[in-house]
Short mmCIF file of C-alpha atoms and ligand atoms in Angstrom, two decimals:
data_model
loop_
_atom_site.label_atom_id
_atom_site.label_comp_id
_atom_site.label_asym_id
_atom_site.label_seq_id
_atom_site.Cartn_x
_atom_site.Cartn_y
_atom_site.Cartn_z
CA UNK X 280 0.06 -0.21 0.17
CA UNK X 281 1.70 2.85 -1.18
CA UNK X 282 -1.04 5.63 -1.49
CA UNK X 283 0.22 8.64 0.02
CA UNK X 284 -2.00 11.02 1.53
CA UNK X 285 -1.85 15.12 0.28
CA UNK X 286 -0.60 16.11 3.69
CA UNK X 287 2.43 13.66 3.10
CA UNK X 288 2.34 14.61 -0.53
CA UNK X 289 2.92 18.43 0.57
CA UNK X 290 5.81 17.33 2.75
CA UNK X 291 3.96 17.15 6.31
CA UNK X 292 4.25 19.41 9.15
CA UNK X 293 6.79 21.39 8.00
CA UNK X 294 4.89 22.33 4.98
CA UNK X 295 1.79 22.92 6.59
CA UNK X 296 3.48 25.11 8.72
CA UNK X 297 5.02 27.23 6.34
CA UNK X 298 1.91 27.64 4.03
CA UNK X 299 -0.36 28.50 6.94
CA UNK X 300 2.53 31.18 8.10
CA UNK X 301 2.44 32.38 4.60
CA UNK X 302 -1.27 32.57 4.17
CA UNK X 303 -1.93 34.40 7.73
CA UNK X 304 0.80 37.01 6.51
CA UNK X 305 -1.29 37.73 3.59
CA UNK X 306 -4.42 37.66 5.87
CA UNK X 307 -3.04 40.09 8.11
CA UNK X 308 -2.77 42.66 5.09
CA UNK X 309 -5.78 42.27 3.73
CA UNK X 310 -8.09 45.18 4.24
CA UNK X 311 -10.94 42.87 3.92
CA UNK X 312 -9.91 40.56 6.68
CA UNK X 313 -8.13 42.82 9.19
CA UNK X 314 -11.60 44.02 10.58
CA UNK X 315 -12.43 40.24 11.32
CA UNK X 316 -9.46 38.74 12.51
CA UNK X 317 -7.70 39.31 15.87
CA UNK X 318 -4.69 41.36 15.21
CA UNK X 319 -2.33 38.90 16.93
CA UNK X 320 -2.82 35.91 14.68
CA UNK X 321 -0.16 33.48 16.39
CA UNK X 322 -3.23 31.40 17.98
CA UNK X 323 -5.36 31.52 14.86
CA UNK X 324 -2.25 30.35 12.86
CA UNK X 325 -1.82 27.46 15.64
CA UNK X 326 -5.17 26.10 15.28
CA UNK X 327 -5.42 26.14 11.26
CA UNK X 328 -2.34 24.20 11.09
CA UNK X 329 -3.98 21.75 13.31
CA UNK X 330 -7.22 21.50 11.13
CA UNK X 331 -5.30 21.54 7.58
CA UNK X 332 -2.94 18.88 8.77
CA UNK X 333 -6.12 16.43 9.52
CA UNK X 334 -8.14 17.84 6.66
CA UNK X 335 -5.09 16.85 4.09
CA UNK X 336 -4.88 13.20 6.05
CA UNK X 337 -2.44 13.95 8.41
CA UNK X 338 -3.01 13.09 12.28
CA UNK X 339 -6.27 14.49 13.87
CA UNK X 340 -4.55 17.20 15.67
CA UNK X 341 -7.41 19.85 15.63
CA UNK X 342 -9.95 17.23 16.86
CA UNK X 343 -7.91 16.05 19.32
CA UNK X 344 -7.62 19.44 21.07
CA UNK X 345 -10.79 21.04 20.37
CA UNK X 346 -13.42 18.42 19.43
CA UNK X 347 -15.49 18.16 16.42
CA UNK X 348 -14.29 21.23 14.02
CA UNK X 349 -17.80 22.35 13.27
CA UNK X 350 -16.09 25.01 11.00
CA UNK X 351 -19.55 26.56 9.84
CA UNK X 352 -20.89 27.09 13.35
CA UNK X 353 -17.47 28.34 14.50
CA UNK X 354 -17.18 30.66 12.00
CA UNK X 355 -20.74 32.09 12.39
CA UNK X 356 -20.04 34.98 14.92
CA UNK X 357 -18.21 36.47 11.52
CA UNK X 358 -19.79 38.34 8.92
CA UNK X 359 -18.61 36.37 5.75
CA UNK X 360 -19.62 37.84 2.80
CA UNK X 361 -18.67 36.64 -0.94
CA UNK X 362 -16.34 39.47 -0.76
CA UNK X 363 -14.44 37.99 2.30
CA UNK X 364 -14.39 34.47 0.85
CA UNK X 365 -12.96 35.47 -2.33
CA UNK X 366 -10.48 37.65 0.08
CA UNK X 367 -9.68 34.76 2.42
CA UNK X 368 -9.05 32.60 -1.32
CA UNK X 369 -6.71 35.16 -2.73
CA UNK X 370 -4.55 35.11 0.28
CA UNK X 371 -4.61 31.35 -0.06
CA UNK X 372 -3.75 31.34 -3.74
CA UNK X 373 -0.81 33.71 -3.02
CA UNK X 374 0.54 31.28 -0.42
CA UNK X 375 0.23 28.33 -2.68
CA UNK X 376 2.03 30.17 -5.27
CA UNK X 377 4.76 31.57 -2.45
CA UNK X 378 4.90 27.89 -1.54
CA UNK X 379 5.52 26.65 -5.02
CA UNK X 380 2.35 24.02 -4.80
CA UNK X 381 1.86 23.09 -8.16
CA UNK X 382 0.31 20.39 -10.28
CA UNK X 383 -2.71 17.87 -9.61
CA UNK X 384 -1.88 18.24 -5.50
CA UNK X 385 -2.39 21.79 -5.82
CA UNK X 386 -5.84 21.28 -7.85
CA UNK X 387 -6.72 19.17 -5.16
CA UNK X 388 -6.00 21.45 -2.34
CA UNK X 389 -7.64 24.20 -3.97
CA UNK X 390 -10.73 22.60 -4.58
CA UNK X 391 -11.18 21.40 -1.04
CA UNK X 392 -10.52 24.89 -0.03
CA UNK X 393 -12.54 26.59 -2.55
CA UNK X 394 -15.50 24.42 -1.83
CA UNK X 395 -15.16 24.92 2.18
CA UNK X 396 -14.74 28.39 1.82
CA UNK X 397 -18.09 28.63 -0.14
CA UNK X 398 -19.68 26.52 3.04
CA UNK X 399 -18.31 29.35 5.54
CA UNK X 400 -19.86 32.29 3.46
CA UNK X 401 -22.82 33.01 5.83
CA UNK X 402 -23.92 36.99 4.73
CA UNK X 403 -24.73 38.54 1.57
CA UNK X 404 -22.28 41.40 0.27
CA UNK X 405 -23.43 44.51 1.58
CA UNK X 406 -25.43 46.69 -0.87
CA UNK X 407 -23.97 49.64 -2.09
C1 HEM R 734 -11.05 30.61 12.45
C2 HEM R 734 -12.44 33.76 8.80
C3 HEM R 734 -12.52 30.15 5.45
C4 HEM R 734 -10.67 27.16 8.91
C5 HEM R 734 -11.46 31.82 11.92
C6 HEM R 734 -11.56 33.17 12.40
C7 HEM R 734 -12.06 34.01 11.43
C8 HEM R 734 -11.80 33.31 10.19
C9 HEM R 734 -12.45 35.26 11.76
C10 HEM R 734 -11.31 33.36 14.12
C11 HEM R 734 -9.89 33.84 14.05
C12 HEM R 734 -9.62 33.46 15.63
O1 HEM R 734 -10.59 34.54 16.17
O2 HEM R 734 -8.50 33.13 16.10
C13 HEM R 734 -12.52 33.08 7.80
C14 HEM R 734 -13.00 33.62 6.35
C15 HEM R 734 -13.06 32.67 5.56
C16 HEM R 734 -12.71 31.30 6.40
C17 HEM R 734 -13.40 35.31 6.47
C18 HEM R 734 -13.79 32.95 4.38
C19 HEM R 734 -14.48 32.27 3.69
C20 HEM R 734 -11.91 29.13 6.21
C21 HEM R 734 -11.81 27.87 5.69
C22 HEM R 734 -11.15 26.88 6.63
C23 HEM R 734 -11.06 27.63 7.74
C24 HEM R 734 -11.98 27.41 4.27
C25 HEM R 734 -10.78 25.46 6.30
C26 HEM R 734 -10.08 24.93 5.35
C27 HEM R 734 -10.49 27.84 10.25
C28 HEM R 734 -10.24 27.27 11.45
C29 HEM R 734 -10.27 27.94 12.54
C30 HEM R 734 -10.72 29.43 11.70
C31 HEM R 734 -9.73 25.91 11.80
C32 HEM R 734 -10.07 28.04 13.98
C33 HEM R 734 -11.52 27.54 14.66
C34 HEM R 734 -11.28 27.89 16.19
O3 HEM R 734 -11.40 28.59 16.90
O4 HEM R 734 -11.13 26.94 16.76
N1 HEM R 734 -11.88 32.11 10.35
N2 HEM R 734 -12.35 31.78 7.66
N3 HEM R 734 -11.46 28.85 7.51
N4 HEM R 734 -10.81 29.07 10.42
FE1 HEM R 734 -11.89 30.48 8.95
#
């Protein structure tokens, strides 16, 4: 049995760590995201590393510490509009570029994140 998980194909803990840190460096500078994220992203990044580890087939780090992810429920306190969803995805897109994650692995990861981001959207864009 030599099927690799996406987590292993990425390069395991080291790459998840680098990807998530790169991602939050973009989040911390994005005008649409700054209003809903804490200014200190240390704990947010730690939880996201745990979550993405298990989401991509690594050890269940998030669930061991926090229980069932219930991601949509955990996002309900925040107003997530289509504009913020796209901002989140653009930060992730840049992070995947910076980390040189390409090809079928990137396509797989991107599809999963895009669908989950869609699922987190809980509010319409403001009228203007
Ligand atoms: C937490 C925003 C999509 C995974 C959070 C927090 C915010 C947020 C504001 C709370 C940060 C904190 O207080 O520390 C967003 C926005 C998204 C989005 C605007 C755009 C659609 C996603 C997606 C995933 C995800 C697609 C997973 C693939 C998480 C996790 C946490 C989190 C694991 C930590 C939950 C906890 O407190 O245990 N997100 N998020 N988010 N987000 Fe998102």
